[in-house]
Amino acid sequence: MHSPLHLDLGQYTRQERRFLAITWALIGIKCVIIWWAMAHWSVPFHPLWIVGPTLLFALVATGLWATHPRD
């Protein structure tokens, strides 16, 4: 069975892949800081209300970037 999804990260330059890695690192740092801050200052709702959409949109954007070949 062949999957129509094909990830060929070799088509992207090293700079583009590095940018993506740095962006994901910043997203991870942001999520950790938000989680800590909300626990530290006893915010009355769960941190996943902020962290969840952040990760979801980042996954969607990364998926679109990785699965759509250049022209």
Backbone as a chain_set.jsonl record, in Angstrom:
{"seq": "MHSPLHLDLGQYTRQERRFLAITWALIGIKCVIIWWAMAHWSVPFHPLWIVGPTLLFALVATGLWATHPRD", "coords": {"N": [[0.847, -1.172, 0.0], [0.605, 2.167, -0.892], [1.281, 5.305, 0.424], [-0.121, 8.525, -0.053], [1.192, 10.574, 1.103], [4.248, 12.06, 1.198], [7.242, 12.772, 2.582], [9.852, 14.674, 1.867], [12.419, 15.939, 3.079], [14.808, 16.693, 2.1], [14.5, 18.424, 0.019], [14.432, 20.923, 1.016], [16.393, 23.701, 2.033], [19.324, 23.81, 4.136], [19.241, 26.034, 5.781], [16.512, 26.617, 5.872], [15.531, 24.348, 7.19], [16.888, 24.642, 9.603], [15.75, 27.041, 10.489], [13.121, 26.144, 10.918], [13.578, 24.314, 13.013], [14.553, 26.045, 15.016], [12.313, 27.639, 15.344], [10.446, 25.744, 16.34], [11.738, 25.153, 18.729], [11.494, 27.614, 20.056], [8.701, 27.708, 20.284], [8.31, 25.543, 22.0], [9.674, 26.49, 24.297], [8.09, 28.715, 24.883], [5.686, 27.425, 25.545], [6.411, 26.011, 27.864], [7.055, 28.156, 29.575], [4.569, 29.469, 29.736], [3.025, 27.448, 30.953], [4.356, 27.221, 33.419], [4.034, 29.872, 34.419], [1.269, 30.099, 34.664], [0.726, 28.203, 36.614], [2.241, 29.233, 38.685], [1.094, 31.765, 39.284], [-1.488, 31.047, 39.838], [-3.652, 30.97, 37.882], [-7.053, 30.875, 36.908], [-7.773, 28.859, 35.005], [-7.029, 25.99, 32.962], [-3.697, 25.41, 31.742], [-3.565, 24.181, 29.24], [-5.456, 25.375, 27.638], [-4.206, 27.428, 26.41], [-1.711, 26.43, 25.597], [-2.43, 24.178, 24.087], [-3.878, 25.066, 21.618], [-1.729, 26.527, 20.547], [0.234, 24.545, 20.007], [-1.274, 22.951, 18.265], [-1.807, 24.654, 16.012], [0.831, 25.138, 15.269], [1.627, 22.558, 14.536], [-0.09, 22.141, 12.348], [0.796, 24.18, 10.6], [3.467, 23.354, 10.222], [3.021, 20.864, 9.073], [1.751, 21.591, 6.677], [3.867, 23.007, 5.497], [5.773, 20.964, 5.216], [4.578, 19.051, 3.571], [3.885, 20.126, 1.14], [5.213, 20.462, -1.911], [7.81, 22.457, -3.418], [7.42, 24.76, -6.143]], "CA": [[0.0, 0.0, 0.0], [1.371, 3.393, -0.998], [0.671, 6.475, 1.042], [0.078, 9.721, -0.872], [2.025, 11.506, 1.849], [5.681, 11.825, 1.014], [8.03, 13.84, 3.186], [11.217, 14.731, 1.362], [13.003, 17.129, 3.675], [15.993, 17.046, 1.338], [14.199, 19.492, -0.933], [14.556, 22.196, 1.716], [17.777, 24.041, 2.339], [19.736, 23.667, 5.53], [18.779, 27.228, 6.49], [15.075, 26.473, 6.109], [15.349, 23.338, 8.242], [17.364, 25.244, 10.857], [14.706, 27.984, 10.893], [12.014, 25.367, 11.463], [14.006, 23.775, 14.303], [14.595, 27.15, 15.978], [10.923, 28.028, 15.597], [9.862, 24.753, 17.235], [12.354, 25.332, 20.052], [10.847, 28.779, 20.663], [7.336, 27.315, 20.642], [8.435, 24.716, 23.199], [10.028, 27.363, 25.417], [6.893, 29.498, 25.201], [4.713, 26.562, 26.213], [6.903, 25.747, 29.221], [6.918, 29.39, 30.357], [3.133, 29.673, 29.983], [2.586, 26.447, 31.934], [4.923, 27.615, 34.704], [3.443, 31.122, 34.875], [-0.116, 29.877, 35.064], [0.75, 27.489, 37.894], [2.849, 30.114, 39.683], [0.167, 32.821, 39.664], [-2.812, 30.444, 40.072], [-4.648, 31.407, 36.899], [-8.193, 29.988, 37.15], [-8.096, 27.88, 33.967], [-5.932, 25.063, 32.684], [-2.736, 25.912, 30.75], [-3.778, 23.609, 27.909], [-6.286, 26.269, 26.843], [-3.28, 28.265, 25.647], [-0.67, 25.587, 25.008], [-3.043, 23.285, 23.097], [-4.001, 25.702, 20.301], [-0.397, 26.888, 20.047], [0.831, 23.346, 19.42], [-2.101, 22.514, 17.137], [-1.54, 25.515, 14.858], [2.213, 24.91, 14.852], [1.638, 21.281, 13.82], [-0.741, 22.347, 11.046], [1.699, 24.965, 9.756], [4.607, 22.514, 9.868], [2.529, 19.844, 8.148], [1.575, 22.219, 5.365], [5.194, 23.306, 4.973], [6.517, 19.752, 4.884], [3.908, 18.186, 2.59], [3.633, 20.808, -0.127], [6.506, 20.661, -2.595], [8.036, 23.749, -4.07], [7.175, 24.803, -7.595]], "C": [[0.895, 1.239, 0.0], [0.595, 4.545, -0.377], [0.903, 7.682, 0.138], [0.959, 10.761, -0.176], [3.486, 11.135, 1.688], [6.443, 13.023, 1.565], [9.462, 13.738, 2.693], [11.85, 16.015, 1.88], [14.287, 17.545, 2.98], [15.754, 18.163, 0.343], [14.315, 20.875, -0.295], [16.013, 22.45, 2.069], [18.051, 23.862, 3.823], [19.236, 24.854, 6.366], [17.286, 27.142, 6.805], [14.802, 25.456, 7.205], [15.803, 23.869, 9.6], [16.335, 26.237, 11.385], [13.533, 27.249, 11.524], [12.364, 24.809, 12.843], [14.039, 24.864, 15.373], [13.183, 27.594, 16.342], [10.247, 27.058, 16.551], [10.458, 24.842, 18.637], [11.715, 26.512, 20.773], [9.412, 28.476, 21.086], [7.363, 26.474, 21.916], [8.763, 25.54, 24.432], [8.824, 28.19, 25.855], [5.883, 28.666, 25.973], [5.127, 26.256, 27.65], [6.726, 26.985, 30.101], [5.451, 29.659, 30.695], [2.649, 28.716, 31.062], [3.079, 26.831, 33.329], [4.216, 28.856, 35.261], [2.011, 30.922, 35.359], [-0.202, 29.113, 36.377], [1.264, 28.408, 39.006], [1.875, 31.175, 40.174], [-1.281, 32.337, 39.792], [-3.888, 31.026, 39.163], [-5.805, 30.402, 36.947], [-8.616, 29.083, 35.983], [-6.838, 27.096, 33.625], [-5.006, 25.615, 31.596], [-2.928, 25.336, 29.346], [-4.697, 24.456, 27.033], [-5.431, 27.222, 26.01], [-2.267, 27.408, 24.9], [-1.245, 24.705, 23.895], [-3.194, 23.913, 21.716], [-2.654, 26.114, 19.698], [0.245, 25.694, 19.343], [0.046, 22.856, 18.202], [-1.809, 23.339, 15.883], [-0.112, 25.344, 14.354], [2.33, 23.595, 14.084], [1.013, 21.412, 12.435], [0.191, 23.104, 10.101], [2.9, 24.144, 9.317], [4.196, 21.433, 8.88], [2.316, 20.404, 6.755], [2.915, 22.518, 4.718], [5.885, 22.044, 4.461], [5.88, 18.932, 3.747], [3.624, 18.856, 1.262], [4.955, 21.123, -0.798], [6.593, 22.049, -3.211], [7.711, 23.641, -5.554], [8.438, 25.157, -8.326]], "O": [[1.828, 1.341, 0.797], [-0.597, 4.723, -0.63], [2.003, 7.853, -0.387], [1.415, 11.716, -0.805], [3.897, 10.019, 2.008], [6.304, 14.143, 1.074], [10.193, 12.819, 3.063], [11.824, 17.048, 1.211], [14.806, 18.631, 3.238], [16.705, 18.786, -0.13], [14.298, 21.886, -0.998], [16.766, 21.522, 2.366], [17.137, 23.776, 4.644], [18.855, 24.685, 7.524], [16.85, 27.547, 7.883], [13.939, 25.674, 8.056], [15.181, 23.583, 10.623], [16.07, 26.279, 12.587], [13.008, 27.682, 12.55], [11.528, 24.831, 13.747], [13.605, 24.64, 16.503], [12.892, 27.888, 17.502], [9.55, 27.482, 17.472], [9.755, 24.628, 19.624], [11.424, 26.427, 21.966], [8.962, 28.94, 22.133], [6.538, 26.668, 22.808], [8.193, 25.314, 25.5], [8.568, 28.345, 27.049], [5.291, 29.141, 26.942], [4.288, 26.243, 28.55], [6.294, 26.872, 31.248], [5.133, 30.036, 31.823], [1.941, 29.123, 31.983], [2.324, 26.776, 34.3], [3.843, 28.887, 36.433], [1.598, 31.515, 36.356], [-1.112, 29.352, 37.172], [0.774, 28.359, 40.134], [1.835, 31.458, 41.371], [-2.2, 33.155, 39.849], [-4.914, 31.514, 39.636], [-5.564, 29.197, 37.02], [-9.741, 28.585, 35.989], [-5.725, 27.5, 33.963], [-5.477, 26.222, 30.634], [-2.498, 25.945, 28.366], [-4.721, 24.28, 25.815], [-5.9, 27.762, 25.008], [-1.998, 27.631, 23.719], [-0.597, 24.514, 22.866], [-2.695, 23.361, 20.735], [-2.467, 26.053, 18.482], [0.738, 25.817, 18.222], [0.636, 22.399, 17.222], [-1.589, 22.778, 14.809], [0.132, 25.398, 13.149], [3.052, 23.522, 13.09], [1.527, 20.859, 11.463], [0.358, 22.718, 8.944], [3.312, 24.224, 8.16], [4.942, 21.121, 7.952], [2.663, 19.762, 5.763], [3.085, 22.304, 3.518], [6.507, 22.058, 3.399], [6.58, 18.203, 3.044], [3.157, 18.194, 0.335], [5.726, 21.951, -0.313], [5.588, 22.707, -3.48], [7.729, 22.554, -6.133], [8.438, 25.242, -9.554]]}, "num_chains": 1, "name": "protein.A"}
